[in-house]
XYZ file of C-alpha atoms in Angstrom:
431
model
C -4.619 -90.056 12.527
C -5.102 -93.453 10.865
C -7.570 -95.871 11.970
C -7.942 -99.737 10.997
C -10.964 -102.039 10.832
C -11.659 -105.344 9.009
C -14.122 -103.892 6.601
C -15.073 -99.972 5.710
C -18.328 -98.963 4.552
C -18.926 -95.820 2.821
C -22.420 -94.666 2.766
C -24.556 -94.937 6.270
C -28.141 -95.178 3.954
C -30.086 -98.040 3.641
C -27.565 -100.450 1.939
C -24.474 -99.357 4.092
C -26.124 -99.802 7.337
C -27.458 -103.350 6.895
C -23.630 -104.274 5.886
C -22.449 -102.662 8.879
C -25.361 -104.593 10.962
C -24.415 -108.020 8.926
C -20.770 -107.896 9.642
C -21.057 -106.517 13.206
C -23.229 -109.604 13.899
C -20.463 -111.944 11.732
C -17.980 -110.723 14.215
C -16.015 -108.038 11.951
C -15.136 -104.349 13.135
C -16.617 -101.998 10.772
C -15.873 -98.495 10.157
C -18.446 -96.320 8.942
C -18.399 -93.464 6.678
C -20.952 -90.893 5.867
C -20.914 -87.360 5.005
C -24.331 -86.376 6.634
C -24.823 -85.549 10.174
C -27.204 -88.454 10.728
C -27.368 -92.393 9.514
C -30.329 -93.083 6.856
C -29.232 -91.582 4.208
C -31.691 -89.286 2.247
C -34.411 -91.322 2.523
C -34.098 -91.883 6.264
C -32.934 -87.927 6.603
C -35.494 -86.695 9.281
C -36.991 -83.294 9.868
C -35.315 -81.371 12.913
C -38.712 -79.682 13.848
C -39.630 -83.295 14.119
C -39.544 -85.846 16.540
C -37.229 -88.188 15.388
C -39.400 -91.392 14.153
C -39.014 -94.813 15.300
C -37.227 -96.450 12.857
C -34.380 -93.494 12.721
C -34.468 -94.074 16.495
C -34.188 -97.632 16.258
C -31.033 -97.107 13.737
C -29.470 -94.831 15.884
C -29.504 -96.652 19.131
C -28.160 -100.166 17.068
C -25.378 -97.855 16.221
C -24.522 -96.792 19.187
C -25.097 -100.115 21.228
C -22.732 -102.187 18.801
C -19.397 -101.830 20.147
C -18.179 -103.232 16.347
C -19.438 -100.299 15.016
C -17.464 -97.353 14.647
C -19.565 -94.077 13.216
C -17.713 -91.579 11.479
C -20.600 -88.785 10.205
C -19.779 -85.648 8.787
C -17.283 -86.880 7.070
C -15.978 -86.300 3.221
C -13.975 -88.508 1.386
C -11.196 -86.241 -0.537
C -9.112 -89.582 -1.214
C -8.983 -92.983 -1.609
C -6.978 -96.151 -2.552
C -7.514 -99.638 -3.452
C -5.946 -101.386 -0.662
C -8.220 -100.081 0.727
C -7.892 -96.717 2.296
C -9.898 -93.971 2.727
C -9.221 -90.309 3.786
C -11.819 -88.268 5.058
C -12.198 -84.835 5.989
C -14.806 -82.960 8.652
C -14.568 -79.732 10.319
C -11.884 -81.145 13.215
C -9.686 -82.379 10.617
C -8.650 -85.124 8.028
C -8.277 -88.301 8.874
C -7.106 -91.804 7.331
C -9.078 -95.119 7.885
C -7.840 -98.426 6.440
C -9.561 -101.771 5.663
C -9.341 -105.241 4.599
C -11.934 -105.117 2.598
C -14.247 -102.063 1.508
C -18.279 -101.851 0.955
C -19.329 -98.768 -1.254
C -22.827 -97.575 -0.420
C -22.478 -93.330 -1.480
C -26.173 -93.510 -2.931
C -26.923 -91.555 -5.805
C -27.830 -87.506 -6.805
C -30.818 -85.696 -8.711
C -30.688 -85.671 -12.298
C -31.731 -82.415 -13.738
C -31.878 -81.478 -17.319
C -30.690 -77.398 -18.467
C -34.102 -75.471 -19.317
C -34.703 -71.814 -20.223
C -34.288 -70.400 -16.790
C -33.332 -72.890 -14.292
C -30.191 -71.394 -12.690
C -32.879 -68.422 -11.033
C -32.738 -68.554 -7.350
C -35.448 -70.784 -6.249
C -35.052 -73.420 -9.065
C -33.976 -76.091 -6.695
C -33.466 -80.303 -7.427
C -36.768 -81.591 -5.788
C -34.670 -84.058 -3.781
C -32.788 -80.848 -2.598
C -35.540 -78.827 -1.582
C -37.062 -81.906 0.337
C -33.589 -82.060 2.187
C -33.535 -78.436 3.014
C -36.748 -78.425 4.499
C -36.207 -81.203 6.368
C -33.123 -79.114 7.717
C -35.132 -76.377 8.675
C -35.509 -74.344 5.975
C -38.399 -72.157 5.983
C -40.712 -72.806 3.674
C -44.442 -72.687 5.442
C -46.851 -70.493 3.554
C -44.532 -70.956 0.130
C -45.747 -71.762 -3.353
C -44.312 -74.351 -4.710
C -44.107 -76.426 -8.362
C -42.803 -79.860 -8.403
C -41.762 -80.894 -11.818
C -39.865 -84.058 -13.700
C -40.692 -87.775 -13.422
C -40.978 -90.321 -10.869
C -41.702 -91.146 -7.241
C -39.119 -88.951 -6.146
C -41.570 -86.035 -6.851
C -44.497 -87.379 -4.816
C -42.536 -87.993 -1.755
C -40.401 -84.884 -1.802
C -44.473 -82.998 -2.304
C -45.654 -85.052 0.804
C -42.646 -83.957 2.782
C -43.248 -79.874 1.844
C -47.326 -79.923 2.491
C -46.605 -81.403 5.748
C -44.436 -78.735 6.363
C -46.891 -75.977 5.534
C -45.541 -74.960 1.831
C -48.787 -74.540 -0.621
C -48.384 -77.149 -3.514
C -49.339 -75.333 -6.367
C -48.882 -78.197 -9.020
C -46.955 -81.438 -9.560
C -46.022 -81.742 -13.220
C -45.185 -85.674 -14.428
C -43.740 -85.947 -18.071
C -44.689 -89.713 -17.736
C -48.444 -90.299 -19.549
C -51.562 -91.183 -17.545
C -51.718 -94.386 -19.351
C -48.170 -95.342 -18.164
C -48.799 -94.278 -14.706
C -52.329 -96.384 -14.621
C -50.232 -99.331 -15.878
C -47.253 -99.048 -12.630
C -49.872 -98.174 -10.326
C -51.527 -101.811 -11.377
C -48.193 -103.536 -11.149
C -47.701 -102.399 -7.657
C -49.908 -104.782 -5.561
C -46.783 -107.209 -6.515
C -44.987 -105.183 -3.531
C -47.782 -104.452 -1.089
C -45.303 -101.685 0.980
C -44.925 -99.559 -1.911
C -48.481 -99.590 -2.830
C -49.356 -98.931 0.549
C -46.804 -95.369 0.548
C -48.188 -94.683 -2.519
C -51.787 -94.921 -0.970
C -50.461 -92.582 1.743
C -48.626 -90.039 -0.196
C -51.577 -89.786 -2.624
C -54.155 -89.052 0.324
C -51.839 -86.850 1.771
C -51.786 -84.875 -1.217
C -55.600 -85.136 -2.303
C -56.551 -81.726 -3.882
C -53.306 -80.866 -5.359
C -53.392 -80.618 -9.170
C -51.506 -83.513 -10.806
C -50.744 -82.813 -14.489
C -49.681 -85.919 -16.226
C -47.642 -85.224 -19.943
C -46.702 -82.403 -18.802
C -43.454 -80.531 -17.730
C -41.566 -77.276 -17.520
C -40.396 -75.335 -20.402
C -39.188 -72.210 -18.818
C -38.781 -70.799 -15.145
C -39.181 -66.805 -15.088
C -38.502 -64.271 -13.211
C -36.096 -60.794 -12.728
C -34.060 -61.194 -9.783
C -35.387 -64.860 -8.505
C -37.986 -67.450 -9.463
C -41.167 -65.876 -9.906
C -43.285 -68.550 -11.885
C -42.905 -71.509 -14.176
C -44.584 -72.231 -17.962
C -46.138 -75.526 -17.881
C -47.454 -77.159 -21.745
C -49.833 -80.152 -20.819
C -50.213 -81.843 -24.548
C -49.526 -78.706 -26.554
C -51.316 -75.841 -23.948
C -49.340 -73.732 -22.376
C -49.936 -71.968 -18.797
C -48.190 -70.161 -16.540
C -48.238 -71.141 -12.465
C -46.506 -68.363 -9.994
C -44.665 -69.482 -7.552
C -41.601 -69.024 -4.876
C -39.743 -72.283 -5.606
C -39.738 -74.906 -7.820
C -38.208 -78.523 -7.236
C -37.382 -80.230 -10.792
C -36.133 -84.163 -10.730
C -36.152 -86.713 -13.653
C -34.403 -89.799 -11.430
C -31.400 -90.110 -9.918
C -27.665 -90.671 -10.703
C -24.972 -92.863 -9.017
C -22.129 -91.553 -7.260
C -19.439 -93.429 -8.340
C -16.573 -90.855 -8.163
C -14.270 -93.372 -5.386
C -14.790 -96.118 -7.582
C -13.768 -94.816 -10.688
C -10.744 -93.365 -8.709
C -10.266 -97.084 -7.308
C -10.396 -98.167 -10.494
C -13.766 -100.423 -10.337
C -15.036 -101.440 -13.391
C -18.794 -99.648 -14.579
C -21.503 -99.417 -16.898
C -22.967 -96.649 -19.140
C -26.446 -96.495 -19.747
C -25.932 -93.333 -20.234
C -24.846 -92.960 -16.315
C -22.337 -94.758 -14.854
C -22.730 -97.758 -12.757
C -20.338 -100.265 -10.517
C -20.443 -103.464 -12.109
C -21.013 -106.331 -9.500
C -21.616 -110.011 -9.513
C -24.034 -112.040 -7.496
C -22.258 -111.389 -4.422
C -21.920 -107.766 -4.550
C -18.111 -107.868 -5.261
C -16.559 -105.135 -7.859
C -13.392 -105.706 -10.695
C -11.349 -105.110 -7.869
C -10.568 -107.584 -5.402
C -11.629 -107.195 -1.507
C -13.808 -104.490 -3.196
C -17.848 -104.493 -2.922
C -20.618 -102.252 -3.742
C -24.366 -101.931 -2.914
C -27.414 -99.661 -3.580
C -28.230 -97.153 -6.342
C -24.107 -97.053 -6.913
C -24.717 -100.517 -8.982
C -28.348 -98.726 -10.342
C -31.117 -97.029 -8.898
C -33.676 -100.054 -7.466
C -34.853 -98.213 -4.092
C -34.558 -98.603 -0.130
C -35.565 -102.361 -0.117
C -33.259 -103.647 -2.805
C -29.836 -101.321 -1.348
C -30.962 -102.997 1.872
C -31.143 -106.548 0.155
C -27.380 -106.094 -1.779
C -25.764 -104.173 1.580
C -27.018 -107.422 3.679
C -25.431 -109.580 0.484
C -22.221 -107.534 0.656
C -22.051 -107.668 4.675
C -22.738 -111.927 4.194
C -19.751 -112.192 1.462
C -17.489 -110.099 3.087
C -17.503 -112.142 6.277
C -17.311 -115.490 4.052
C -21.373 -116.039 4.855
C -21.641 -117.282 0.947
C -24.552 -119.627 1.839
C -26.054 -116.739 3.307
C -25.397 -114.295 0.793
C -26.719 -116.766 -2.275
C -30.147 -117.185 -0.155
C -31.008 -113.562 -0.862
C -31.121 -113.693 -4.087
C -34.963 -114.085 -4.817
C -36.021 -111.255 -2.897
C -33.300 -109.797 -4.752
C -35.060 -110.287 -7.866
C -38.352 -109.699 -6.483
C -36.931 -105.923 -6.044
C -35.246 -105.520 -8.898
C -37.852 -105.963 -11.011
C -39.714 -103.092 -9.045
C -36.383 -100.485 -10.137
C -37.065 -102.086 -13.299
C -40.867 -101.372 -13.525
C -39.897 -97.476 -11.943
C -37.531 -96.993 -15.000
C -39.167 -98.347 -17.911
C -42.423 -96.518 -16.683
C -41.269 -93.309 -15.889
C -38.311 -93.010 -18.337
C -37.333 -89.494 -19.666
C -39.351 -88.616 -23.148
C -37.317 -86.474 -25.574
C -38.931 -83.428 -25.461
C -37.403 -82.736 -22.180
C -34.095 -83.006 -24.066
C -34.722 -80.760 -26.205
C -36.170 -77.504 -24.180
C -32.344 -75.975 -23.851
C -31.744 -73.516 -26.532
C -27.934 -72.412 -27.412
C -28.007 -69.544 -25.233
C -28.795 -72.087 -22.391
C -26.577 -72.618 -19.663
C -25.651 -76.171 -18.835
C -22.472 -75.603 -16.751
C -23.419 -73.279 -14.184
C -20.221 -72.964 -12.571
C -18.250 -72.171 -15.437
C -21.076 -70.249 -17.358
C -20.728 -72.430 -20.440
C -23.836 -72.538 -22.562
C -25.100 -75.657 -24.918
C -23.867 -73.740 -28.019
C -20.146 -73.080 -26.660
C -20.532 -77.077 -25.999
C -21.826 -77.830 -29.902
C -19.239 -75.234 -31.460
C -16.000 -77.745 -30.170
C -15.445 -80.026 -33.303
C -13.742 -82.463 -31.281
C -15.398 -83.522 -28.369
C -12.400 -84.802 -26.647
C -11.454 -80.790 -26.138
C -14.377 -79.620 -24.937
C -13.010 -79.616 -21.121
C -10.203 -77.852 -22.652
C -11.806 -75.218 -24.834
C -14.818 -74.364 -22.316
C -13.659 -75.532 -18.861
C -17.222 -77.772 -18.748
C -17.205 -79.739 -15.461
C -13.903 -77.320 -14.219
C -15.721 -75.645 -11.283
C -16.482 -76.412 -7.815
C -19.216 -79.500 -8.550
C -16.729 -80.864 -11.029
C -19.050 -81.912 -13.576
C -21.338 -83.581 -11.301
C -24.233 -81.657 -12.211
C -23.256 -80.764 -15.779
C -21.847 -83.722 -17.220
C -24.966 -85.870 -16.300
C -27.001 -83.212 -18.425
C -24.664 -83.454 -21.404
C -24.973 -87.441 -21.587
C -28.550 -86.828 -22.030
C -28.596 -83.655 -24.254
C -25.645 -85.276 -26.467
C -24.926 -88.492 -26.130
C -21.308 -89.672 -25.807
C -20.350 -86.329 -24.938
C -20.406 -86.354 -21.030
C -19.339 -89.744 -20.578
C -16.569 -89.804 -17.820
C -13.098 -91.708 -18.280
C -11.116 -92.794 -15.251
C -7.978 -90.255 -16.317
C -10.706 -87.223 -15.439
C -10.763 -88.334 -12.028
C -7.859 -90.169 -11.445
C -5.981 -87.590 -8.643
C -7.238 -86.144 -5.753
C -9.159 -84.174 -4.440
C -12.636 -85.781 -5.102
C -14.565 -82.743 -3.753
C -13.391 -79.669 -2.571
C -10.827 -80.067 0.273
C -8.791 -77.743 2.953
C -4.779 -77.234 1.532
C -3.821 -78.281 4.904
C -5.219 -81.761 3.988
C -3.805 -82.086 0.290
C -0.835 -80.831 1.850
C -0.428 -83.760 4.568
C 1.459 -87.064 3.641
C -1.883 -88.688 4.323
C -3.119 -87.986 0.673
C 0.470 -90.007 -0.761
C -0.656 -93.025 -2.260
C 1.273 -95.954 -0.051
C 4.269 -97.723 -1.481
C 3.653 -100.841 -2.587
């Protein structure tokens, strides 16, 4: 089945759904793509034991009242091209939508660095445990560790208290000093220092170590407790589960395949001008694909995106302070809560870093030539496809897990059904 719309959007979080809103409202038929169940994104995922809130009902009856809109959820891109096409895949089937122009909005994943430990069942992205919880998982009565940098870990904390887990610690390798100095930079944007007033009372009487993080996760069979050092003493915290972030990571897997241009710093990034548009023509991208800035700012540069595409340049260019106005928050989050060395440096040789392919750090620093280490140790070969691992290596060697457009220039981009890499619909058209 093939289905045609003036613009697709890929990614139904914050930044794709105000470009589906702006172009709806421009007159343009939009076709959008997300591979969750619901629109929102991560941020906007609610919990099913929940009621859903009034924003995500808000979203969803927008959706379904604009007749411009077309929803596709559950849906998994396996293919793309640049003219621009995408195919998708969901439990009914595959199918093939087509577009004038194209808006990427995937979002971004959990970076987490390889640690004595950290493949033991209940070692868990802290992003990914918030998710599963909010998806039912049980986890009331639990203790839990949070661990890494950022806000990522207070929210995803707020998130498991309120769903009865016992917070046994949050561990920030940021310094009190640099946390004092954000926290005084935030009346600037008076909605995130009001959630950050609201996830701190929330979470009053929780220890908070600050300079702190987790050198080893232990345990037999499963997690069974962490070893925290807090400026050179060490203790040990039991617990069930422990969530581990330090930021995030763009997805940019369709746009290298479409041949968009990026940025390494050490993770790759869509470049974009002023108007959202990519190297590639009838091509845009918005949110944490073109670098990790927040809700508010992928809002701001999917509304920029929706305005361009539909020729709204006057629009569009009007944006741009408040654009600026948020990007200087992402800014302030990153150089404040940037990753410290020492984290870098608690996997030993014996440490796994590839988890699917069981391929340890010293396997990786034994290849001479680091153009063979795909070759010699199948790094990034297994089911995530280097997602997970290759992010790692950029940090733990620099200029080692960078990612070229020949590694993914053929299909599929995640794991597909041979029915659907068998159909025609994957063949690239003819020009």
């Amino acid at each position: 089945m093939t289905e045609h719309f003036d613009v697709l959007i890929l990614g139904a979080g914050p930044a794709g759904l105000a470009a589906a809103e702006t172009l709806a409202h421009a007159g343009r038929t939009v076709g959008l793509v997300d591979e969750q169940t619901d629109p929102g994104g991560q941020i906007g995922r609610r919990a099913i034991r929940q009621r859903p809130g009034r924003a995500f009902r808000k979203t969803l009856t927008r959706l379904r009242a604009n007749d411009r809109i077309t929803y596709f959820p559950s849906q998994r891109v396996v293919d793309c091209d640049p003219h621009p096409a995408l195919v998708t895949e969901s439990d009914l089937g595959y199918t093939r939508l087509t577009g004038a122009s194209l808006i990427l909005a995937p979002g971004a994943r959990e970076l987490v660095l390889p640690f004595p430990g950290w493949t033991l069942p209940g070692v868990l992205g802290a992003g990914g445990l918030q998710a599963l919880t909010k998806s039912g998982w049980p986890v009331r009565g639990r203790n839990v560790v949070f661990a890494g940098s950022g806000p990522l870990l207070i929210a995803s904390a707020h998130t498991l208290k309120k769903e009865g887990a016992r917070i046994r610690v949050i561990v920030e390798q940021t310094a009190r000093r640099e946390i004092a100095r954000f926290v005084a930079k935030l009346p600037a944007w008076p909605s995130k220092a009001i959630q950050t007033l609201t996830f701190t009372l929330g979470l009053a009487g929780i220890p908070y170590y600050t300079d702190a993080w987790v050198t080893e996760a232990l345990g037999e069979e499963r997690l069974e407790a962490v070893r925290i050092v807090q400026r050179g003493r060490s203790s040990v915290v039991s617990c069930d589960f422990l969530g581990t972030s330090l930021g995030l990571i763009p997805n940019v897997e369709v746009a290298l395949r479409l041949g968009c241009a990026l940025s390494h710093d050490p993770h790759p990034t869509v470049r974009v001008d002023s108007l959202q548009a990519t190297s590639q023509p009838g091509i845009y991208a918005a949110g944490e694909i073109t670098g990790i800035g927040g809700a508010e700012l992928a809002r701001l540069e999917g509304t920029i995106a929706g305005h361009a595409v539909a020729g709204e340049l006057s629009k569009a260019r009007a944006l741009a302070p408040r654009h600026a106005h948020w990007a200087r928050f992402g800014a302030e989050v990153a150089r404040h809560f940037a990753l410290r060395d020492p984290l870098r440096e608690l996997a030993g040789s014996q440490t796994i870093l590839c988890r699917c392919e069981d391929v340890t750090l010293g396997e990786i620093d034994a290849v001479a030539d680091t153009g063979s280490i795909k070759l010699l140790t199948r790094l990034g070969m297994g089911p995530c496809q280097g997602r997970i691992c290759r992010a790692a290596l950029a940090e733990l060697r620099p200029g080692y897990g960078t990612v070229t457009p020949s590694e993914i220039s053929r299909p599929p981009l995640f794991p597909a059904r041979l029915d659907t890499l068998a159909d025609q619909a994957l063949k690239e058209p003819s020009s």
